[in-house]
XYZ file of C-alpha atoms in Angstrom:
279
model
C 32.420 0.084 5.018
C 30.226 -1.461 7.692
C 29.354 -4.962 8.793
C 25.825 -4.483 7.432
C 25.253 -6.909 4.537
C 24.461 -5.616 1.097
C 20.683 -5.742 0.773
C 18.326 -6.166 -2.173
C 14.646 -5.312 -1.695
C 12.181 -6.459 -4.358
C 8.647 -5.051 -4.160
C 6.102 -7.228 -5.961
C 2.344 -7.286 -6.280
C 1.306 -10.952 -5.920
C 2.597 -14.344 -4.889
C 4.462 -15.772 -7.943
C 5.551 -12.353 -9.289
C 8.811 -12.706 -7.379
C 9.779 -15.743 -9.431
C 8.776 -14.534 -12.878
C 10.739 -11.296 -13.121
C 13.311 -11.501 -10.336
C 13.688 -15.171 -9.411
C 17.124 -15.255 -10.980
C 18.520 -12.206 -9.207
C 17.004 -13.243 -5.881
C 18.674 -16.661 -6.145
C 21.965 -15.312 -7.502
C 22.433 -12.587 -4.929
C 21.332 -14.823 -2.059
C 24.049 -17.262 -3.138
C 26.540 -14.369 -3.105
C 25.701 -13.524 0.506
C 23.425 -10.550 -0.208
C 20.425 -10.171 2.090
C 17.336 -10.537 -0.088
C 14.114 -8.930 1.108
C 10.872 -9.676 -0.717
C 7.844 -7.476 -0.105
C 4.614 -8.935 -1.539
C 1.836 -6.359 -1.502
C -1.345 -8.433 -2.028
C -2.700 -11.742 -0.815
C -3.270 -13.146 -4.317
C -6.924 -13.870 -3.530
C -7.984 -13.233 -7.146
C -5.916 -16.160 -8.364
C -7.253 -19.561 -9.359
C -8.724 -21.743 -6.637
C -8.377 -25.530 -6.230
C -9.160 -27.347 -9.438
C -8.627 -24.150 -11.427
C -11.864 -22.489 -10.309
C -11.787 -18.872 -11.474
C -12.542 -15.703 -9.505
C -16.263 -14.989 -9.525
C -17.206 -18.586 -10.298
C -19.125 -20.750 -7.818
C -16.765 -22.282 -5.275
C -14.064 -19.618 -5.525
C -13.152 -18.548 -1.992
C -10.668 -15.625 -2.018
C -9.718 -16.186 1.622
C -8.900 -19.843 1.033
C -7.029 -18.975 -2.169
C -4.977 -16.364 -0.311
C -4.057 -18.888 2.385
C -2.999 -21.453 -0.227
C -0.959 -18.893 -2.140
C 0.806 -17.765 1.031
C 2.061 -21.321 1.527
C 3.198 -21.440 -2.095
C 4.963 -18.101 -1.708
C 6.860 -19.358 1.323
C 7.902 -22.463 -0.618
C 9.097 -20.293 -3.518
C 11.135 -18.145 -1.152
C 12.760 -21.258 0.300
C 13.788 -22.343 -3.214
C 15.232 -18.908 -4.023
C 16.982 -18.486 -0.682
C 15.076 -15.297 0.143
C 16.227 -14.194 3.587
C 13.255 -11.999 4.545
C 9.659 -12.245 3.308
C 7.222 -9.480 4.241
C 3.586 -9.572 3.135
C 1.478 -6.411 3.265
C -1.662 -8.532 2.703
C -3.792 -6.038 0.827
C -6.674 -7.662 -1.020
C -5.837 -8.648 -4.585
C -7.479 -6.161 -6.981
C -7.752 -8.548 -9.927
C -7.136 -7.576 -13.537
C -7.879 -4.056 -14.769
C -11.618 -3.568 -15.150
C -12.677 -6.339 -12.780
C -15.280 -5.451 -10.107
C -12.664 -6.344 -7.474
C -10.773 -3.175 -8.470
C -13.401 -1.212 -6.545
C -13.669 -3.444 -3.484
C -12.955 -1.721 -0.147
C -9.557 -2.847 1.105
C -8.262 -3.780 -2.321
C -4.728 -2.657 -3.047
C -5.957 -0.531 -5.972
C -8.277 1.370 -3.607
C -5.619 1.863 -0.925
C -4.316 5.448 -0.710
C -0.764 5.544 -2.037
C 0.362 7.437 1.061
C -0.851 4.621 3.314
C 0.911 1.857 1.442
C 4.022 3.995 1.008
C 4.216 4.728 4.739
C 4.210 1.005 5.526
C 6.845 0.324 2.897
C 8.950 3.269 4.084
C 9.091 1.697 7.544
C 10.454 -1.478 5.974
C 13.033 0.531 4.040
C 14.170 2.173 7.267
C 14.401 -1.241 8.899
C 16.267 -3.059 6.127
C 18.152 -0.097 4.554
C 18.279 -1.637 1.066
C 21.193 -0.831 -1.220
C 19.127 -1.838 -4.253
C 15.349 -1.591 -4.703
C 13.539 -3.324 -7.570
C 9.907 -2.860 -8.603
C 7.796 -2.262 -11.735
C 7.581 0.716 -14.087
C 4.700 3.241 -14.125
C 2.519 0.868 -16.145
C 3.225 -2.127 -13.957
C 4.967 -3.667 -16.992
C 1.660 -4.688 -18.593
C -1.053 -2.578 -16.971
C -2.107 -4.683 -13.990
C -3.567 -2.365 -11.319
C -1.700 -4.020 -8.443
C 1.602 -3.770 -10.310
C 0.944 -0.094 -10.976
C 0.115 0.442 -7.304
C 3.276 -1.400 -6.221
C 5.255 0.994 -8.401
C 3.488 3.997 -6.893
C 3.993 3.055 -3.267
C 7.623 2.109 -3.878
C 8.528 5.401 -5.496
C 6.602 7.322 -2.806
C 8.315 5.348 -0.037
C 11.713 6.170 -1.540
C 10.804 9.865 -1.370
C 9.758 9.447 2.266
C 13.118 7.860 3.119
C 15.350 10.077 0.999
C 18.597 9.869 2.950
C 22.187 9.254 1.957
C 23.346 6.856 0.772
C 20.352 6.510 -1.525
C 19.694 3.043 -2.937
C 20.028 2.196 -6.575
C 16.502 1.813 -7.975
C 15.491 -0.431 -10.851
C 12.314 -1.225 -12.749
C 11.858 -4.683 -14.220
C 11.543 -4.797 -17.984
C 11.946 -7.060 -20.980
C 13.872 -6.454 -24.205
C 11.530 -6.386 -27.154
C 13.731 -8.897 -28.955
C 12.963 -11.339 -26.146
C 9.252 -10.496 -26.291
C 9.270 -11.435 -29.961
C 11.028 -14.692 -29.113
C 8.375 -15.474 -26.490
C 5.722 -14.968 -29.144
C 7.469 -17.465 -31.400
C 7.770 -20.005 -28.566
C 4.094 -19.641 -27.667
C 3.118 -20.356 -31.279
C 5.373 -23.429 -31.231
C 3.510 -24.760 -28.203
C 0.107 -23.634 -29.462
C 0.156 -23.856 -33.283
C -3.613 -23.365 -33.406
C -3.416 -20.126 -31.437
C -5.269 -17.413 -33.370
C -3.428 -14.306 -34.425
C -4.172 -11.369 -32.088
C -6.351 -8.580 -33.427
C -4.427 -5.478 -34.578
C -5.189 -3.472 -31.423
C -4.009 -6.296 -29.160
C -0.910 -6.833 -31.283
C -0.095 -3.105 -31.110
C -0.476 -3.134 -27.317
C 1.776 -6.187 -27.005
C 4.389 -4.502 -29.186
C 4.643 -1.686 -26.646
C 5.448 -3.990 -23.711
C 9.074 -3.898 -22.633
C 11.777 -1.664 -24.086
C 13.971 -1.534 -27.170
C 17.111 -3.488 -26.386
C 19.332 -0.410 -26.469
C 17.280 1.315 -23.756
C 17.851 -1.433 -21.200
C 20.537 -0.399 -18.747
C 21.109 -3.615 -16.840
C 21.491 -7.186 -18.058
C 22.046 -9.696 -15.250
C 23.026 -13.219 -16.267
C 21.286 -15.611 -13.893
C 21.542 -18.686 -16.111
C 23.207 -20.838 -13.401
C 20.137 -20.188 -11.226
C 17.459 -20.787 -13.857
C 16.682 -24.190 -12.366
C 15.884 -22.549 -9.026
C 13.782 -19.963 -10.825
C 11.827 -22.715 -12.594
C 11.293 -24.572 -9.320
C 10.181 -21.366 -7.596
C 7.559 -20.832 -10.288
C 6.517 -24.469 -10.006
C 5.991 -23.952 -6.264
C 2.992 -21.808 -7.245
C 1.233 -24.953 -8.434
C -2.286 -23.588 -7.990
C -1.589 -21.008 -10.695
C 0.121 -23.420 -13.075
C -2.549 -22.993 -15.755
C -1.588 -19.309 -15.985
C 2.195 -19.772 -15.910
C 3.085 -20.437 -19.537
C 6.805 -20.701 -18.799
C 6.360 -23.974 -16.911
C 5.159 -25.641 -20.107
C 8.605 -25.159 -21.666
C 10.427 -27.580 -19.401
C 13.599 -26.683 -17.521
C 16.047 -26.775 -20.426
C 14.113 -24.451 -22.736
C 13.183 -22.292 -19.755
C 16.856 -21.859 -18.860
C 17.713 -20.847 -22.402
C 15.025 -18.165 -22.525
C 14.813 -16.972 -18.925
C 18.427 -16.938 -17.825
C 18.931 -13.220 -18.496
C 16.988 -10.786 -16.294
C 16.815 -7.197 -17.460
C 16.117 -3.869 -15.790
C 16.150 -0.157 -16.353
C 18.077 1.821 -13.748
C 16.132 4.906 -12.679
C 18.036 6.132 -9.604
C 21.737 5.839 -8.917
C 24.291 7.647 -6.802
C 27.260 5.417 -7.602
C 28.093 6.659 -11.077
C 28.438 3.078 -12.312
C 28.612 2.965 -16.096
C 25.743 1.559 -18.121
C 25.018 -0.856 -19.590
C 25.883 -2.862 -16.499
C 25.680 -6.551 -15.638
C 25.257 -6.323 -11.863
C 22.563 -4.587 -9.795
C 25.276 -3.887 -7.235
C 27.757 -2.335 -9.683
C 29.432 0.582 -7.914
C 28.540 -0.794 -4.478
C 31.172 -3.493 -4.159
């Protein structure tokens, strides 16, 4: 044992991603004395601007949006008790198929080796015991999420030393995805049914419940998670979960789930703690 604190590193694509999928674990482990390191890869410049102006519309200024979202990210981190925030500040690539995917300097256009080398330096600095990022498809196919996955896994290869960190990908049980669909229809009863192709694609998001290795109960911290999401006020139109209110949000979002992809501890699965086998 050493005096070095246990350390969680979460690698996310945009400001606000930290709250959606990992806000609960960031808040819970910070409260337990774990050092929590958040790496945000892009500047979020393809988000909504003031007044909800959309990317590509007149008046949308990506630089101004990025500056605004940086302030919101810092506020979110304060709510969650994140100890160390690092921003790589690549340009937001936008959704798959947008022209911004091809823009020079966008995260999607950045060579994986370049991004991985920067992240590897951070891993050497912070020596995380647990690393969390997205799966190969970025959970739902967003190019910046996919790229965050790629640079994280490449950086882990670059820093392959003992003891190796436990590595997790965020995911969602399909039973919960179905529940979200029901809740969305409750809030939007006039919402049209998705076409068959869209419905089939949605059905593939997440994992069957029995394939999820790690279920972390963060219910006592769901209020912080809600407030962290609310700190990203400029993107509120896109954050459906805020429409639920805190009570319903806590009921649905209190459990955060992951699939464990690298482990040297031998901790049994399913597990209820990202640090199982480490303490």
